[in-house]
PDB file of C-alpha atoms in Angstrom:
ATOM      1  CA  MET A   1      -8.356  -7.353   8.750  1.00 80.00           C
ATOM      2  CA  GLU A   2      -7.129 -10.143   6.534  1.00 89.00           C
ATOM      3  CA  PRO A   3      -3.482 -10.727   5.840  1.00 91.00           C
ATOM      4  CA  LEU A   4      -2.203  -9.426   2.411  1.00 91.00           C
ATOM      5  CA  VAL A   5      -1.127 -12.116   0.061  1.00 92.00           C
ATOM      6  CA  VAL A   6       1.147 -10.706  -2.183  1.00 92.00           C
ATOM      7  CA  ASN A   7       2.186 -13.591  -4.213  1.00 92.00           C
ATOM      8  CA  GLU A   8       2.695 -17.575  -3.365  1.00 91.00           C
ATOM      9  CA  HIS A   9       5.864 -16.989  -1.368  1.00 90.00           C
ATOM     10  CA  LEU A  10       4.795 -13.639   0.450  1.00 92.00           C
ATOM     11  CA  THR A  11       2.191 -12.828   2.864  1.00 93.00           C
ATOM     12  CA  ILE A  12       2.018  -9.623   4.971  1.00 93.00           C
ATOM     13  CA  PRO A  13       0.309 -10.177   8.287  1.00 92.00           C
ATOM     14  CA  ALA A  14      -2.382  -8.151   9.273  1.00 91.00           C
ATOM     15  CA  GLN A  15      -0.670  -6.794  12.458  1.00 91.00           C
ATOM     16  CA  ARG A  16       1.298  -4.705   9.975  1.00 92.00           C
ATOM     17  CA  LEU A  17      -1.607  -3.095   8.116  1.00 94.00           C
ATOM     18  CA  SER A  18      -4.305  -0.675   9.585  1.00 93.00           C
ATOM     19  CA  PHE A  19      -6.936   1.635   7.881  1.00 93.00           C
ATOM     20  CA  ALA A  20      -8.863   4.462   8.496  1.00 92.00           C
ATOM     21  CA  ALA A  21     -12.141   5.367   6.902  1.00 90.00           C
ATOM     22  CA  VAL A  22     -12.717   9.299   6.222  1.00 88.00           C
ATOM     23  CA  ARG A  23     -15.223  11.181   4.158  1.00 83.00           C
ATOM     24  CA  ALA A  24     -14.627  11.240   0.664  1.00 76.00           C
ATOM     25  CA  SER A  25     -14.313  14.247  -1.534  1.00 74.00           C
ATOM     26  CA  GLY A  26     -16.416  14.804  -4.852  1.00 68.00           C
ATOM     27  CA  ALA A  27     -19.484  13.733  -6.145  1.00 66.00           C
ATOM     28  CA  GLY A  28     -21.733  11.568  -4.126  1.00 61.00           C
ATOM     29  CA  GLY A  29     -25.047  13.378  -3.571  1.00 64.00           C
ATOM     30  CA  GLN A  30     -26.692  13.410  -0.418  1.00 65.00           C
ATOM     31  CA  ASN A  31     -24.484  10.516   1.038  1.00 64.00           C
ATOM     32  CA  VAL A  32     -21.137  12.460   0.759  1.00 63.00           C
ATOM     33  CA  ASN A  33     -21.687  14.166   4.137  1.00 67.00           C
ATOM     34  CA  LYS A  34     -22.794  11.054   6.117  1.00 73.00           C
ATOM     35  CA  VAL A  35     -20.889   8.117   4.941  1.00 77.00           C
ATOM     36  CA  ALA A  36     -17.030   7.888   5.388  1.00 83.00           C
ATOM     37  CA  SER A  37     -16.168   5.812   2.268  1.00 84.00           C
ATOM     38  CA  LYS A  38     -12.674   6.834   1.444  1.00 90.00           C
ATOM     39  CA  VAL A  39     -10.090   4.545   2.683  1.00 93.00           C
ATOM     40  CA  GLU A  40      -6.630   5.475   3.963  1.00 94.00           C
ATOM     41  CA  LEU A  41      -4.329   1.977   4.172  1.00 95.00           C
ATOM     42  CA  TYR A  42      -1.189   2.253   6.343  1.00 95.00           C
ATOM     43  CA  PHE A  43       1.533  -0.404   6.149  1.00 95.00           C
ATOM     44  CA  GLU A  44       4.293  -0.556   8.635  1.00 92.00           C
ATOM     45  CA  LEU A  45       7.412  -0.581   6.461  1.00 91.00           C
ATOM     46  CA  SER A  46       9.937   0.311   9.121  1.00 87.00           C
ATOM     47  CA  THR A  47       9.124  -2.369  11.453  1.00 88.00           C
ATOM     48  CA  THR A  48       8.234  -5.045   8.986  1.00 90.00           C
ATOM     49  CA  THR A  49      10.396  -8.493   8.990  1.00 91.00           C
ATOM     50  CA  GLU A  50       8.711  -9.899   6.186  1.00 92.00           C
ATOM     51  CA  LEU A  51      10.700  -8.154   3.467  1.00 93.00           C
ATOM     52  CA  SER A  52      14.475  -8.174   3.401  1.00 93.00           C
ATOM     53  CA  GLU A  53      16.525  -5.023   3.612  1.00 94.00           C
ATOM     54  CA  PRO A  54      17.067  -4.413  -0.225  1.00 94.00           C
ATOM     55  CA  VAL A  55      13.287  -4.886  -0.988  1.00 94.00           C
ATOM     56  CA  ARG A  56      12.378  -2.470   1.825  1.00 94.00           C
ATOM     57  CA  MET A  57      14.462  -0.023   0.386  1.00 94.00           C
ATOM     58  CA  ARG A  58      13.454  -0.153  -3.258  1.00 94.00           C
ATOM     59  CA  LEU A  59       9.817  -0.130  -1.780  1.00 94.00           C
ATOM     60  CA  ALA A  60      10.672   3.035   0.091  1.00 93.00           C
ATOM     61  CA  GLY A  61      12.026   4.629  -2.782  1.00 93.00           C
ATOM     62  CA  LEU A  62       8.899   3.864  -4.849  1.00 93.00           C
ATOM     63  CA  CYS A  63       6.613   4.859  -2.022  1.00 92.00           C
ATOM     64  CA  LYS A  64       8.932   8.120  -0.954  1.00 91.00           C
ATOM     65  CA  ASN A  65       5.764  10.636  -1.440  1.00 93.00           C
ATOM     66  CA  ARG A  66       3.670   8.331   0.392  1.00 93.00           C
ATOM     67  CA  MET A  67       5.674   7.875   3.599  1.00 93.00           C
ATOM     68  CA  ASP A  68       5.014   9.504   6.888  1.00 90.00           C
ATOM     69  CA  ALA A  69       7.454  10.482   9.670  1.00 89.00           C
ATOM     70  CA  GLU A  70       6.750   6.932  11.356  1.00 89.00           C
ATOM     71  CA  GLY A  71       7.987   5.142   8.375  1.00 88.00           C
ATOM     72  CA  ARG A  72       4.310   3.984   7.286  1.00 93.00           C
ATOM     73  CA  VAL A  73       3.129   3.702   3.846  1.00 95.00           C
ATOM     74  CA  ARG A  74      -0.063   5.348   3.350  1.00 95.00           C
ATOM     75  CA  ILE A  75      -2.320   4.162   0.307  1.00 95.00           C
ATOM     76  CA  VAL A  76      -5.536   6.180  -0.477  1.00 94.00           C
ATOM     77  CA  SER A  77      -8.611   4.942  -2.445  1.00 93.00           C
ATOM     78  CA  GLN A  78     -11.697   6.562  -3.059  1.00 89.00           C
ATOM     79  CA  ALA A  79     -12.563   5.180  -6.384  1.00 87.00           C
ATOM     80  CA  THR A  80     -15.988   3.832  -5.322  1.00 86.00           C
ATOM     81  CA  ARG A  81     -18.697   5.140  -2.870  1.00 82.00           C
ATOM     82  CA  ASP A  82     -18.625   1.711  -0.945  1.00 87.00           C
ATOM     83  CA  GLN A  83     -15.965   1.371   2.041  1.00 89.00           C
ATOM     84  CA  GLY A  84     -15.564  -2.344   1.436  1.00 92.00           C
ATOM     85  CA  ARG A  85     -14.384  -1.905  -2.131  1.00 94.00           C
ATOM     86  CA  ASN A  86     -12.195   0.902  -1.641  1.00 93.00           C
ATOM     87  CA  LEU A  87     -10.309  -1.319   1.213  1.00 94.00           C
ATOM     88  CA  GLU A  88      -9.820  -4.180  -1.446  1.00 95.00           C
ATOM     89  CA  ASP A  89      -8.822  -1.448  -3.859  1.00 95.00           C
ATOM     90  CA  ALA A  90      -6.186  -0.092  -1.662  1.00 95.00           C
ATOM     91  CA  ARG A  91      -4.857  -3.512  -0.661  1.00 95.00           C
ATOM     92  CA  GLU A  92      -4.414  -4.621  -4.391  1.00 96.00           C
ATOM     93  CA  LYS A  93      -2.537  -1.105  -4.788  1.00 96.00           C
ATOM     94  CA  LEU A  94      -0.165  -1.839  -1.848  1.00 95.00           C
ATOM     95  CA  ALA A  95       0.206  -5.589  -3.125  1.00 95.00           C
ATOM     96  CA  THR A  96       0.932  -4.187  -6.710  1.00 95.00           C
ATOM     97  CA  LEU A  97       3.811  -1.802  -5.192  1.00 95.00           C
ATOM     98  CA  ILE A  98       5.353  -4.608  -3.150  1.00 95.00           C
ATOM     99  CA  ARG A  99       5.359  -6.947  -6.076  1.00 94.00           C
ATOM    100  CA  SER A 100       7.295  -4.342  -8.078  1.00 94.00           C
ATOM    101  CA  ALA A 101       9.730  -3.606  -5.338  1.00 94.00           C
ATOM    102  CA  LEU A 102      10.515  -7.465  -5.393  1.00 93.00           C
ATOM    103  CA  SER A 103      11.727  -7.654  -8.758  1.00 92.00           C
ATOM    104  CA  VAL A 104      15.415  -6.754  -8.896  1.00 90.00           C
ATOM    105  CA  PRO A 105      16.331  -4.072 -11.533  1.00 88.00           C
ATOM    106  CA  ARG A 106      18.946  -5.037 -14.079  1.00 91.00           C
ATOM    107  CA  PRO A 107      22.133  -3.024 -13.529  1.00 91.00           C
ATOM    108  CA  ARG A 108      22.655  -0.241 -15.943  1.00 91.00           C
ATOM    109  CA  ARG A 109      25.680  -0.570 -18.189  1.00 92.00           C
ATOM    110  CA  PRO A 110      27.009   2.713 -19.093  1.00 91.00           C
ATOM    111  CA  THR A 111      27.327   3.477 -23.000  1.00 90.00           C
ATOM    112  CA  LYS A 112      29.988   5.302 -25.047  1.00 85.00           C
TER     113      LYS A 112
END
């Protein structure tokens, strides 16, 4: 697996990523029972050193429903019937989540 390039300053190494291909649900004709095209991409958030602690905490907040007990983020893609395109889609979803966690939110000012 290739490293995940998030932006020009941040690249997640391939050792932090793993994926599993499983059978997809839904329409697919005769192919649906034979081919594992659904992709589950896992990112080792708890052990990563590429992200700072505040970014890791923001990403954990964004992905709280996608985290498992080991601290891995699980991204699922079954948009197409091709495993390679689903893997690229899952990698792009993860990169988008990391990019959104990199931006520091503005502090809220209380109103009257």
